[in-house]
């Protein structure tokens, strides 16, 4: 049984901070953030999709875990759909639609629902299972096989790459090596900095020597195409539940849970401490010094607005071109890495598989480059805008208000990007950058897909020459150039807009933080009730109490 304690520990720290703050009016914003964070923590599930090719044993593995033959195991690959397995006293199924609408079904209808992938995005299956109760808040997901229709498979992968916390990958032991569609998925998971564990199912169907050979083949293929080394768990029809539980224990859901909320709590604590410190410094300062600080803070707002307006076009042009160049290079490299596979598919006229392979290469290239470059560019813009605040930073330091004002604001903005989309108010637990990456990737490829397919058929479908070197020449000189051009054209406008959004968001966060500081300082001067009759000594104690909670939090979770 998994010892899951992170949720309770996290809730205790949030409660301690909430009780310490109480009804203090000048920390009302902190109070609201803690309330939202508490709701998030209470409702958080650790999402772990089980992925693999059709008939590799995903549904059978989950059925054996819950000790019921509930999930469909004898369906055609093109009619499968993602199913999340949740614990509940009441047993039922919720069909989730594209617009987040829901429709309830009875458990008895589960086999019929597998064919309703046109109407629903995924299903939530609620079962009264002691095993699932013990696993909470882990939610396992039975994913469509990679032999499913591309529409079903690609939609499911899109959804769960974004919201999954970890993956379990299944490959059947009676297959000599990893299916290349699995390799493509592994590379996508790797590109967005998520992790996985590998399962070899049906290990009892082959001899021990053969199983060792299969494991070696899998390890070599994973190292060759993904530059990864992983331990492979093997299962039989009798030990599957125990092995899956061993994987879930090894994953350590406590760490996954903590990673979802650490930055948010860190940000809330630091914001409260910075505000209390600002209040203490304001109370101790002369009126002339306070007026100077307010003037400098307002100047900083003007400087940030001017810098944003002046540099916006330059930023967009510079960073869009840089990202497009990097994507072009990445696509070329990934085509070269998969050249033998592409040539084989072309020679065998396997155009559906070839189209899917090209889709995977382009998609992985976009995910990898965008994930790295958007984060890098966000940090650069953050640094450049902070430089426009050098005067206020010096003045704050000179008047003993803050040792490094801009650094604390930069840190808060980085937390905004690293924590949940739209801050901790969002339903989605994925961070902001990753959401931006997926929006760009999906918009670009959806726009380019038909053109890519047309070029593919035009160049190769009626080409009777099966010479490897000539096919290679066609790929490098004709096909690849057109593909890169199509992808760049489909991405450019969206990328320009996304970079503009990021610049404006960072600028907005700087200005919002500065205005919050001005608001605090002006309220201390104008409103005698603003501090709830707190004196310096009481403020210092409040700061120390919050700091103690924060330090205990860091000791527990770092």
XYZ file of C-alpha atoms in Angstrom, residues 234-430:
197
model
C 8.250 -7.528 -16.464
C 4.830 -8.958 -15.674
C 3.008 -12.229 -16.112
C -0.659 -13.097 -15.829
C -0.156 -13.853 -12.132
C 2.036 -11.000 -10.867
C 0.784 -7.981 -12.846
C -0.981 -6.223 -9.922
C 2.059 -6.564 -7.649
C 4.406 -5.246 -10.318
C 2.164 -2.277 -11.106
C 1.967 -1.438 -7.402
C 5.774 -1.672 -7.245
C 6.008 0.846 -10.098
C 3.538 3.215 -8.422
C 5.513 3.049 -5.170
C 8.745 3.657 -7.082
C 7.232 6.693 -8.837
C 6.652 8.265 -5.405
C 3.404 10.221 -5.865
C 4.355 12.373 -2.861
C 7.104 14.025 -4.914
C 4.797 14.455 -7.931
C 2.188 16.086 -5.706
C 4.690 18.414 -4.033
C 6.071 19.520 -7.416
C 2.596 20.726 -8.413
C 2.281 23.200 -5.541
C 5.721 23.998 -4.122
C 6.234 27.156 -6.197
C 2.738 28.460 -5.469
C 3.197 28.201 -1.702
C 6.718 29.611 -2.005
C 5.357 32.595 -3.934
C 2.565 33.257 -1.404
C 4.979 33.183 1.555
C 7.537 35.440 -0.121
C 4.884 37.905 -1.238
C 3.500 38.160 2.316
C 6.990 38.589 3.811
C 7.957 41.233 1.241
C 4.758 43.187 1.901
C 5.215 43.094 5.675
C 8.826 44.197 5.251
C 7.689 47.065 3.022
C 5.140 48.121 5.654
C 7.792 48.099 8.411
C 10.207 50.153 6.276
C 7.446 52.608 5.344
C 6.469 53.166 8.977
C 10.103 53.855 9.903
C 10.725 56.241 6.991
C 10.366 59.998 6.759
C 7.530 61.423 4.637
C 10.017 62.892 2.138
C 11.620 59.491 1.617
C 8.236 57.857 1.108
C 7.314 60.492 -1.505
C 10.596 59.816 -3.322
C 9.917 56.085 -3.375
C 6.417 56.584 -4.799
C 7.815 58.885 -7.513
C 10.465 56.291 -8.428
C 7.938 53.455 -8.462
C 5.679 55.404 -10.826
C 8.710 56.166 -13.017
C 9.471 52.440 -13.109
C 5.937 51.751 -14.389
C 6.423 54.347 -17.149
C 9.827 52.896 -18.059
C 8.428 49.371 -18.326
C 5.573 50.564 -20.543
C 7.983 52.516 -22.752
C 10.439 49.622 -23.010
C 7.623 47.212 -23.876
C 6.189 49.525 -26.549
C 9.601 50.417 -28.018
C 10.970 46.869 -28.097
C 7.833 44.863 -28.940
C 8.360 44.719 -32.712
C 12.071 44.013 -32.287
C 11.429 41.252 -29.749
C 8.814 39.590 -31.970
C 10.973 39.664 -35.087
C 14.168 38.601 -33.312
C 12.727 35.750 -31.269
C 10.317 34.473 -33.931
C 13.185 34.131 -36.405
C 15.373 32.441 -33.793
C 12.712 29.873 -32.909
C 11.878 29.156 -36.562
C 15.581 28.588 -37.314
C 15.844 26.208 -34.371
C 12.701 24.321 -35.452
C 14.062 24.007 -39.001
C 17.304 22.529 -37.697
C 15.469 20.198 -35.293
C 13.192 18.854 -38.050
C 16.214 18.209 -40.289
C 18.054 16.384 -37.515
C 15.024 14.274 -36.607
C 14.375 13.378 -40.247
C 18.008 12.283 -40.543
C 17.714 10.199 -37.366
C 14.645 8.447 -38.820
C 15.817 8.274 -42.432
C 16.015 4.471 -42.662
C 12.515 4.101 -41.244
C 11.113 6.670 -43.690
C 12.817 5.031 -46.664
C 11.429 1.628 -45.666
C 7.868 2.995 -45.362
C 8.153 4.720 -48.753
C 9.455 1.587 -50.459
C 6.627 -0.478 -48.955
C 4.092 2.204 -49.952
C 2.864 2.338 -46.334
C 1.583 5.873 -46.760
C -0.733 5.914 -43.748
C 2.110 4.811 -41.455
C 4.458 7.210 -43.253
C 2.060 10.125 -42.697
C 1.776 9.264 -38.994
C 5.568 8.978 -38.690
C 6.080 12.390 -40.283
C 3.364 13.811 -38.015
C 5.259 12.444 -35.005
C 8.621 13.820 -36.176
C 7.260 17.318 -36.772
C 5.236 17.298 -33.566
C 8.210 16.176 -31.458
C 10.426 18.797 -33.122
C 7.937 21.549 -32.323
C 7.427 20.399 -28.721
C 11.145 20.112 -28.038
C 12.199 23.470 -29.509
C 9.211 25.472 -28.287
C 9.462 24.135 -24.741
C 13.132 25.125 -24.488
C 12.994 28.381 -26.443
C 9.835 29.898 -24.966
C 11.153 29.404 -21.436
C 14.553 30.816 -22.433
C 13.012 33.837 -24.165
C 10.674 34.483 -21.230
C 13.689 34.640 -18.916
C 15.533 36.994 -21.280
C 12.552 39.361 -21.514
C 12.119 39.207 -17.744
C 15.772 40.241 -17.301
C 15.608 43.002 -19.903
C 12.472 44.579 -18.447
C 13.958 44.432 -14.948
C 16.925 46.482 -16.198
C 14.542 49.353 -16.934
C 13.917 49.463 -13.161
C 17.535 50.115 -12.159
C 16.757 53.609 -10.808
C 13.996 52.458 -8.471
C 16.158 49.553 -7.334
C 18.965 51.970 -6.394
C 16.579 54.350 -4.661
C 14.922 51.538 -2.655
C 18.346 50.352 -1.551
C 19.588 53.854 -0.741
C 16.555 54.644 1.431
C 16.795 51.207 3.113
C 13.440 50.025 1.734
C 14.600 46.908 -0.079
C 17.999 45.329 -0.717
C 17.067 44.095 -4.185
C 13.595 45.150 -5.236
C 13.800 44.026 -8.871
C 15.114 40.564 -7.959
C 12.137 39.845 -5.715
C 9.717 40.910 -8.473
C 11.577 38.836 -11.085
C 11.338 35.826 -8.780
C 7.591 36.276 -8.402
C 7.163 36.472 -12.179
C 9.181 33.282 -12.644
C 6.870 31.563 -10.149
C 3.891 32.752 -12.195
C 5.358 30.995 -15.238
C 6.385 27.848 -13.344
C 3.178 27.383 -11.390
C -0.266 26.632 -12.720
C -1.667 28.256 -15.838
C -3.175 31.678 -14.983
C -1.720 31.321 -11.500
C -3.255 29.016 -8.910
C -6.803 29.965 -9.930
C -6.727 27.730 -12.999
C -8.404 24.342 -13.268
C -5.438 23.032 -15.248
C -2.348 22.054 -13.257
C 0.052 22.415 -16.177
